[in-house]
Short mmCIF file of C-alpha atoms and ligand atoms in Angstrom, two decimals:
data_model
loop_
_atom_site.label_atom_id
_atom_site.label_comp_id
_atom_site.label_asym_id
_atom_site.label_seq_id
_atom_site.Cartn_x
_atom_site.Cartn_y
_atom_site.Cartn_z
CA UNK A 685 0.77 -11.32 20.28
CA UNK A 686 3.04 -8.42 19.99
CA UNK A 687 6.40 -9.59 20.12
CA UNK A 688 8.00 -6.33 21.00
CA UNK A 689 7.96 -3.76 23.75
CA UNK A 690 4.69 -1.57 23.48
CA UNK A 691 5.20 1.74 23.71
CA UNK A 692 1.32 2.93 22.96
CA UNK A 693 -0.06 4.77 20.72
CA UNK A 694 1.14 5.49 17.36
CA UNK A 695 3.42 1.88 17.45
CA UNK A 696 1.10 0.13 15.73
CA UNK A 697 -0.27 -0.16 12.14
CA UNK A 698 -3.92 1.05 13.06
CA UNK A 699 -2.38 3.99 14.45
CA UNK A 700 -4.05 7.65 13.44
CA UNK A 701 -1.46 9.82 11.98
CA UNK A 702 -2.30 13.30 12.58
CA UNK A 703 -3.43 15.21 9.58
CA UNK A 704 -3.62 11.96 7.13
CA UNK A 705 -7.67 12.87 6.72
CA UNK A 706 -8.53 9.47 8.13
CA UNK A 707 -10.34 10.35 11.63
CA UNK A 708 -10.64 6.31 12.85
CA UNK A 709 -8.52 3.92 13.29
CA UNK A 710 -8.93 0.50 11.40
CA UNK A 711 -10.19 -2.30 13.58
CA UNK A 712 -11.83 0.63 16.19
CA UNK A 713 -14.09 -1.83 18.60
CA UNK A 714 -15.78 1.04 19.42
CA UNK A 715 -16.77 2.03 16.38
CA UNK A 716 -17.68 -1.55 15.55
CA UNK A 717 -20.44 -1.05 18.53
CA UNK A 718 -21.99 2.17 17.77
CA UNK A 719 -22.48 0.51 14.22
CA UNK A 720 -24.72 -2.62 15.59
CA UNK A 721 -26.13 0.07 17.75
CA UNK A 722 -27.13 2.20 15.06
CA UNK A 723 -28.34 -0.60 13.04
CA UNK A 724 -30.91 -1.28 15.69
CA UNK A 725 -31.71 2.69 16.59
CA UNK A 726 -32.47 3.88 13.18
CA UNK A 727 -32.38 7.45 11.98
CA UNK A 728 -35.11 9.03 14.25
CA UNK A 729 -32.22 9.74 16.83
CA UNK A 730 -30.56 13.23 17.96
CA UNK A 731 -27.02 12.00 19.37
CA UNK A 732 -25.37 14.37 21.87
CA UNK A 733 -21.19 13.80 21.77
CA UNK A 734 -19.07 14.56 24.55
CA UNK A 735 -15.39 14.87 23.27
CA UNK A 736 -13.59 11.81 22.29
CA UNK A 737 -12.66 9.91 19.14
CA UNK A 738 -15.90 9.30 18.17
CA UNK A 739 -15.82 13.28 17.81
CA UNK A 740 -14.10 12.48 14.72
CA UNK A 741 -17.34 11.03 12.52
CA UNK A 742 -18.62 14.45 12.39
CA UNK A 743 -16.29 17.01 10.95
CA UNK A 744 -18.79 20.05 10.35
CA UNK A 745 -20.16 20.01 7.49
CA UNK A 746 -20.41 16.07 7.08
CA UNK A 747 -21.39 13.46 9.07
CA UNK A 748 -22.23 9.66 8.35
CA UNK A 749 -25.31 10.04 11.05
CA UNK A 750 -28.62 10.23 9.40
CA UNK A 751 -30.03 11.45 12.40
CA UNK A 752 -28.80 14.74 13.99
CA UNK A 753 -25.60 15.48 15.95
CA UNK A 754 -24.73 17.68 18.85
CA UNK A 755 -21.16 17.99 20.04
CA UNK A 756 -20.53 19.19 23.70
CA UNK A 757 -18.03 19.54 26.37
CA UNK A 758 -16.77 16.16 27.85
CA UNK A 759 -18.23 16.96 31.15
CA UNK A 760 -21.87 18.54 29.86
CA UNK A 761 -23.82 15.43 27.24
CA UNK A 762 -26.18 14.92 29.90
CA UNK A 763 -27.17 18.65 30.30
CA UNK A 764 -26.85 19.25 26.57
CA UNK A 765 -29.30 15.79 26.46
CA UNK A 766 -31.97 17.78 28.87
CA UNK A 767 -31.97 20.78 26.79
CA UNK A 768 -32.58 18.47 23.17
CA UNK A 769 -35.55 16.42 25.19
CA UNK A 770 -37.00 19.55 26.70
CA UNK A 771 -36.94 21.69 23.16
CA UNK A 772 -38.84 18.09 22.11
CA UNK A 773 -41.19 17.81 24.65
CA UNK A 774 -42.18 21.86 24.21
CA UNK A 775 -42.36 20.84 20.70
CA UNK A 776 -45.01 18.11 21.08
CA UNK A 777 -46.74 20.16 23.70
CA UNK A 778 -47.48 22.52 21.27
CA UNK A 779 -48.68 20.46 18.23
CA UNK A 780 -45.49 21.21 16.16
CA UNK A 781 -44.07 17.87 15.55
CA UNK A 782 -46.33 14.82 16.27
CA UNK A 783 -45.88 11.81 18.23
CA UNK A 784 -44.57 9.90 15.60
CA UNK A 785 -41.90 12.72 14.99
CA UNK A 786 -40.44 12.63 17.74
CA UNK A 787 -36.98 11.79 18.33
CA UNK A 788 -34.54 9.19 20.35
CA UNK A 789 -32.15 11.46 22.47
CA UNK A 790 -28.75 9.54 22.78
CA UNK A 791 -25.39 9.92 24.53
CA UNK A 792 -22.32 9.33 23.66
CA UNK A 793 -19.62 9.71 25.20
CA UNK A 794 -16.10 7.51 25.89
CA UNK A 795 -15.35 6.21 29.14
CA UNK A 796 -13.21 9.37 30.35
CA UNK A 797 -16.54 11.56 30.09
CA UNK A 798 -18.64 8.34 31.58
CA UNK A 799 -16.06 7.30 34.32
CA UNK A 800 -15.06 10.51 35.19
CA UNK A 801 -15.28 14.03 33.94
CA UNK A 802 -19.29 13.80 32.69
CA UNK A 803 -20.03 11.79 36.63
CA UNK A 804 -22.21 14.79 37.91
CA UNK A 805 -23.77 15.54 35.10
CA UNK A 806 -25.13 11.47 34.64
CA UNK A 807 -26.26 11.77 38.30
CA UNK A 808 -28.09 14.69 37.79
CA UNK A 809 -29.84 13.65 35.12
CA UNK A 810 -30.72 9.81 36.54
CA UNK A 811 -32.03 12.28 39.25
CA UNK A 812 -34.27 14.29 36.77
CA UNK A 813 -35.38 10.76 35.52
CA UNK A 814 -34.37 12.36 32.10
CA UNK A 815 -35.97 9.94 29.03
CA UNK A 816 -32.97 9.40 27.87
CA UNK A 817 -29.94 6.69 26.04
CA UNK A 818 -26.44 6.81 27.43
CA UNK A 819 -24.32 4.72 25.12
CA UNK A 820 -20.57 4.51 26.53
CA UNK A 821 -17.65 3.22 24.36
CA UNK A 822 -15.27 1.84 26.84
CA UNK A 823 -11.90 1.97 25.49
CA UNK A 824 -10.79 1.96 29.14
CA UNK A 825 -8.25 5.21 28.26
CA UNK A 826 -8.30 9.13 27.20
CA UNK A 827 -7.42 7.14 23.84
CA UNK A 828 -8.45 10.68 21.70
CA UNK A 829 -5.24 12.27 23.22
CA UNK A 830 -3.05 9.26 23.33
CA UNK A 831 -4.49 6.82 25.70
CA UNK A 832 -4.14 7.82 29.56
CA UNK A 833 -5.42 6.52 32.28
CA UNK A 834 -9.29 7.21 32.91
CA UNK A 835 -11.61 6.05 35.93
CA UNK A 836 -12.24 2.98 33.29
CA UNK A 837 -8.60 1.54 33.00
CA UNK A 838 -7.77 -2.24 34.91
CA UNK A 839 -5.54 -2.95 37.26
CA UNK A 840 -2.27 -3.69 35.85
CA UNK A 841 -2.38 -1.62 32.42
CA UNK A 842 -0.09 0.14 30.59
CA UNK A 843 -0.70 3.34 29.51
CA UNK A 844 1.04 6.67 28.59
CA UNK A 845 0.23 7.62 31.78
CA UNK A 846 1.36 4.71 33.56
CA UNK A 847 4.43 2.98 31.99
CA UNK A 848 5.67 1.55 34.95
CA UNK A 849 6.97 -2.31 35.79
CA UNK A 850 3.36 -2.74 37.10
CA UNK A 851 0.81 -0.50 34.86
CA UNK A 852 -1.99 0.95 36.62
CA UNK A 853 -2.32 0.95 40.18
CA UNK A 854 -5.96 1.71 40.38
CA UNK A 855 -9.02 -0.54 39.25
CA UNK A 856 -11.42 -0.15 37.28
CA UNK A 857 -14.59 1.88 38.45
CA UNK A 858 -17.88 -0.19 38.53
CA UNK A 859 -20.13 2.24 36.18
CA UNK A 860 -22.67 -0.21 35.61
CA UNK A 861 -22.95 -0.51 39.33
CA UNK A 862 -23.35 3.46 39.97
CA UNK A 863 -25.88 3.53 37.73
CA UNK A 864 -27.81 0.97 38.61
CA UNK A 865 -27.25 2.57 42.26
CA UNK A 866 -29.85 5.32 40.70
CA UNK A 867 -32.52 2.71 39.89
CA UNK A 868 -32.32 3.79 36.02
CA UNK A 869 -34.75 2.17 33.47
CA UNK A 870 -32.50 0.00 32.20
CA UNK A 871 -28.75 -0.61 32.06
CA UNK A 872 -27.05 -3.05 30.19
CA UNK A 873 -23.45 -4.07 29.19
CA UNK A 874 -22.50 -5.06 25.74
CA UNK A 875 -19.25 -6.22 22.91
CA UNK A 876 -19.78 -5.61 19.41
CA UNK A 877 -18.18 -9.16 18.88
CA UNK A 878 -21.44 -10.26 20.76
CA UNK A 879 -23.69 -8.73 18.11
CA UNK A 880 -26.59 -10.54 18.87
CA UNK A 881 -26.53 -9.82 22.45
CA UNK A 882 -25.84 -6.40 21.62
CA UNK A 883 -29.03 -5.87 19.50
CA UNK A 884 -31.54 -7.68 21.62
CA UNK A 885 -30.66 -5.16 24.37
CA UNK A 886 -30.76 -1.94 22.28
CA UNK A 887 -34.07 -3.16 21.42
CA UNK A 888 -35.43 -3.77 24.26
CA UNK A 889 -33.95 -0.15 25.75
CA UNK A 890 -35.57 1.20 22.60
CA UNK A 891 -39.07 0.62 23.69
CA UNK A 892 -38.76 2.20 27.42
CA UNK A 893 -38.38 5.26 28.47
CA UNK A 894 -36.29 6.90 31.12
CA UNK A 895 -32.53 6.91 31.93
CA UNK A 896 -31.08 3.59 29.92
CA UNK A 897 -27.35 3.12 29.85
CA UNK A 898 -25.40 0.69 27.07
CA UNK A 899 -22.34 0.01 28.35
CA UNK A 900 -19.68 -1.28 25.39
CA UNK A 901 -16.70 -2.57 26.53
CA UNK A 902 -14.45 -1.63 22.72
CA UNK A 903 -11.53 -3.47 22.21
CA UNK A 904 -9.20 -0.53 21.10
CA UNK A 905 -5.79 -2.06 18.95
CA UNK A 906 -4.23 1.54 19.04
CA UNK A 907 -4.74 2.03 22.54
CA UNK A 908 -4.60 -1.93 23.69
CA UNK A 909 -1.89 -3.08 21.67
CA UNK A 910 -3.23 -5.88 18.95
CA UNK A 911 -3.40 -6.31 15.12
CA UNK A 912 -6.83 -4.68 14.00
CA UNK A 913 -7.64 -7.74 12.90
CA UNK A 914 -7.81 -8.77 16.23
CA UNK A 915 -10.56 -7.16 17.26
CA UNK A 916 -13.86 -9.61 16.97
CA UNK A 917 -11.37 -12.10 18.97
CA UNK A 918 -10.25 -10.08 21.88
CA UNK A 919 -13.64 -9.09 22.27
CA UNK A 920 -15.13 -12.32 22.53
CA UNK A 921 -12.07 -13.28 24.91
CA UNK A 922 -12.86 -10.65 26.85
CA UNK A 923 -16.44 -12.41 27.35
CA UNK A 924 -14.93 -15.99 27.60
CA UNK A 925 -12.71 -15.06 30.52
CA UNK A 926 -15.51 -13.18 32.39
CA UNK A 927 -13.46 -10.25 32.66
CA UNK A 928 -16.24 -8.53 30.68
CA UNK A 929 -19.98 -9.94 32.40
CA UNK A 930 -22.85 -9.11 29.52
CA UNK A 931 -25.80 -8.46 32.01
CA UNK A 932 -28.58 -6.42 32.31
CA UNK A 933 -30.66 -4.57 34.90
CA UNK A 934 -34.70 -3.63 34.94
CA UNK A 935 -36.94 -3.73 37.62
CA UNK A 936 -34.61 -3.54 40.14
CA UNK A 937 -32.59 -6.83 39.00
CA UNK A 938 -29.20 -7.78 37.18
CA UNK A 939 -29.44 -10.65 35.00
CA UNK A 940 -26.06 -12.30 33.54
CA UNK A 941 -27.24 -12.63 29.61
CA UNK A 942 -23.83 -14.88 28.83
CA UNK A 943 -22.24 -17.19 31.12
CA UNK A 944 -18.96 -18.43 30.01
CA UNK A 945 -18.76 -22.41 31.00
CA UNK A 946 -16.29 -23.25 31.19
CA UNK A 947 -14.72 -19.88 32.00
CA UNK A 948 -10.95 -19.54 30.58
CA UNK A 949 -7.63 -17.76 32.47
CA UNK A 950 -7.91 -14.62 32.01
CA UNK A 951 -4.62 -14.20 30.90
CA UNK A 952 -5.48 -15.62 27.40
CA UNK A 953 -7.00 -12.45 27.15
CA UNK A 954 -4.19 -10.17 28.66
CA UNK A 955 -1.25 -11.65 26.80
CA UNK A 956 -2.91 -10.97 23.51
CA UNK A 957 -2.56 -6.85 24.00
CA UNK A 958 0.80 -5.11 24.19
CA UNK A 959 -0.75 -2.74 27.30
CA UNK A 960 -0.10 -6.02 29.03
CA UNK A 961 2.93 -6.84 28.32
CA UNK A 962 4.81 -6.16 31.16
CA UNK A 963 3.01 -9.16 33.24
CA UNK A 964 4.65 -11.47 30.53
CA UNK A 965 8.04 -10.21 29.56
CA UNK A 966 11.08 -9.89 30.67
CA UNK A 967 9.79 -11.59 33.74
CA UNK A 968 6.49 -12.93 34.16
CA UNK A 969 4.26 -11.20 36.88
CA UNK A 970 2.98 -14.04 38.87
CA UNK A 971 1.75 -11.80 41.67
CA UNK A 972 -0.04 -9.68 39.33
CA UNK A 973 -1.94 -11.84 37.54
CA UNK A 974 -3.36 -14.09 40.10
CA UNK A 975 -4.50 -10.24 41.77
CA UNK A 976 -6.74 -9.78 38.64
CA UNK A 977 -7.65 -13.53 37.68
CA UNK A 978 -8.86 -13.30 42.06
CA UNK A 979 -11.07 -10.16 41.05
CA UNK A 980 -12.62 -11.97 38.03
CA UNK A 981 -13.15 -15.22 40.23
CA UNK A 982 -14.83 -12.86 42.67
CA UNK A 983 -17.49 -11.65 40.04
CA UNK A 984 -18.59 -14.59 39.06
CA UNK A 985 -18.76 -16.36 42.63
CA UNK A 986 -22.04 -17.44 43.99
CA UNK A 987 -23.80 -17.86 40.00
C1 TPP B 843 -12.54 19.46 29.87
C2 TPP B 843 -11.72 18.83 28.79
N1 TPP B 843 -10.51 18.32 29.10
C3 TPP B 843 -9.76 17.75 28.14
C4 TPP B 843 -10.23 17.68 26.86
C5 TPP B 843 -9.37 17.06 25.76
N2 TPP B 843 -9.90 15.81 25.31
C6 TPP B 843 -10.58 15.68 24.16
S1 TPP B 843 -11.01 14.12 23.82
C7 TPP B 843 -10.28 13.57 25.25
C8 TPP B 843 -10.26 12.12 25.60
C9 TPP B 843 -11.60 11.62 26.00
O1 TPP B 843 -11.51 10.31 26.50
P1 TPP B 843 -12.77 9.37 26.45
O2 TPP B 843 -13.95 10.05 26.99
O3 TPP B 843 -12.41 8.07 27.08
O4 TPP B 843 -13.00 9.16 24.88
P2 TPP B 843 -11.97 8.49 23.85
O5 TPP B 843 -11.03 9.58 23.47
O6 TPP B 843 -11.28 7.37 24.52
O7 TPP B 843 -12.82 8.10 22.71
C10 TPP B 843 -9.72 14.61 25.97
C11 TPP B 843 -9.00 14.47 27.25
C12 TPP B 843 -11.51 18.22 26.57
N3 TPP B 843 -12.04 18.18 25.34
N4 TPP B 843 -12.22 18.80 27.55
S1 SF4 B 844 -7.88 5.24 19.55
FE1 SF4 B 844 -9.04 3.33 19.88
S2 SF4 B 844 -11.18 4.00 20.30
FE2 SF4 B 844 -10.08 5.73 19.33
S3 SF4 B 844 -10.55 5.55 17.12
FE3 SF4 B 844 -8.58 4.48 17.53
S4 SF4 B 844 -9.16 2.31 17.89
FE4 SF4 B 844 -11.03 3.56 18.12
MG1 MG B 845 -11.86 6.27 26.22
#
């Protein structure tokens, strides 16, 4: 646990320092994900980046992708993903590449562009039924630009945005719920401290086609607060406490794909990250956290 006041980011050791050459932060949960992920995917992939630290992998000329790479506005993957599977689909119309050429079209994007400024653009292409992957990294923050306060951050954080004696106001949107509002292909959540999980669901989203989302929740120490060693252990806390549900929707059903039994208080998981801290110390925040241990309770009522 931290022991002093968090003041976000750039306070802790895993902080980027601007203009060091070293684009990610050590211990990046999110980065941790995209790695299983890309384990699973293979190379025959064209990924299509909305802004965000993941921006960072790819610094023209180099990239560590083998596949290609396609960096857009942080409102526009989607659209820029219906222009890469059309110019593919004219492609094998035409006899120029062959089935077995063909590509994976994948976005990526954090959960500002998912939550919030890329929202239209995901609708409209659910609507088109577009055959494609939407892979979000949910650091719950604008963590690129210094952690604020997205459509993804819970109840109670701190962030630069909201430093306050009680954190965030709002809650946390319910992505995996608007999506599956669409009737996608396929929508799962994932951790990459679950890697297991995480790879039986990128496999099975591999072999359909249509709109699939992976939703990774990605423990972020800069943003969050913790050692970088910490990751693989808030991650799985997150899991044990319920406050992150692995499920998974096809065919018009969501299927819970961990159940935590018994489930622990979730605030083994809060008082672990300095974005917390404020429910702890000076004065411990009672009211607070029985309003998000109630929400968690809620989720897993009637299983
Ligand atoms: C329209 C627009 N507004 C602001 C920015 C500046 N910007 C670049 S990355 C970023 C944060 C994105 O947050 P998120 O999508 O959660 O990804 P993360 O940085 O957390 O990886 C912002 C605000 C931008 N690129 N485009
Ligand atoms: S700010 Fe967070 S999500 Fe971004 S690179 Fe650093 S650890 Fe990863
Ligand atoms: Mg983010």
């Amino acid at each position: 646990m931290q022991e002093r006041a968090f003041r976000g980011m750039r306070d802790l050791p895993s902080a980027r320092v601007l203009g060091s050459g070293t684009p990610m932060c050590s211990g990046c949960g999110g980065l941790q994900a995209l790695h299983e992920i890309c384990d699973v995917l293979g190379k025959r992939t064209v990924f299509v980046n909305a802004a965000g630290c993941m921006t960072l992998l790819s610094v023209y000329p180099f990239t560590p992708f083998r596949g290609s790479w396609l960096y857009t506005a942080m409102a526009s993957a989607p659209a820029g993903a219906q222009g890469v599977r059309d110019a593919l689909d004219i492609l094998l119309e035409q006899g120029r590449i062959s089935p077995g050429e063909d590509l994976e079209t994948v976005v990526l994007t954090g959960d500002g562009a998912a939550y919030g400024m890329g929202l239209s653009a995901t609708s409209g292409a659910l609507e088109r039924d577009l055959d494609f992957l939407y892979i979000c990294y949910d650091n719950e923050g604008y963590g690129n630009t210094g952690q604020q306060a997205s459509g993804a951050t819970p109840h109670g954080a701190g962030t630069a945005t909201s430093r306050g004696p009680a954190g965030y106001r709002g809650y946390k949107k319910d992505l995996f719920s608007i999506w599956t509002a669409h009737r996608p292909a396929y929508a799962a959540t994932v951790i990459g401290a679950e890697p297991l999980d995480l790879a039986r669901k990128i496999e099975k989203a591999k072999g359909m086609k249509g709109p699939r989302l992976i939703l990774a929740l990605s423990p972020c120490p800069t943003g969050w607060g913790f050692d970088p060693g910490e990751t693989v252990e808030i991650g799985r806390l997150a899991v044990k406490t319920g406050i992150w549900p692995l499920k998974e929707y096809s065919g018009g059903r969501v299927v819970r794909t961990k159940i935590p039994d018994p489930r622990r208080p979730v605030e083994e998981y809060l008082e672990r990250q300095g974005r917390f801290s404020h429910l702890f110390r000076p004065k411990r925040r009672d009211d607070l956290l029985e309003v998000i241990q109630k929400r968690v309770d809620a989720c897993w009522e009637g299983l």
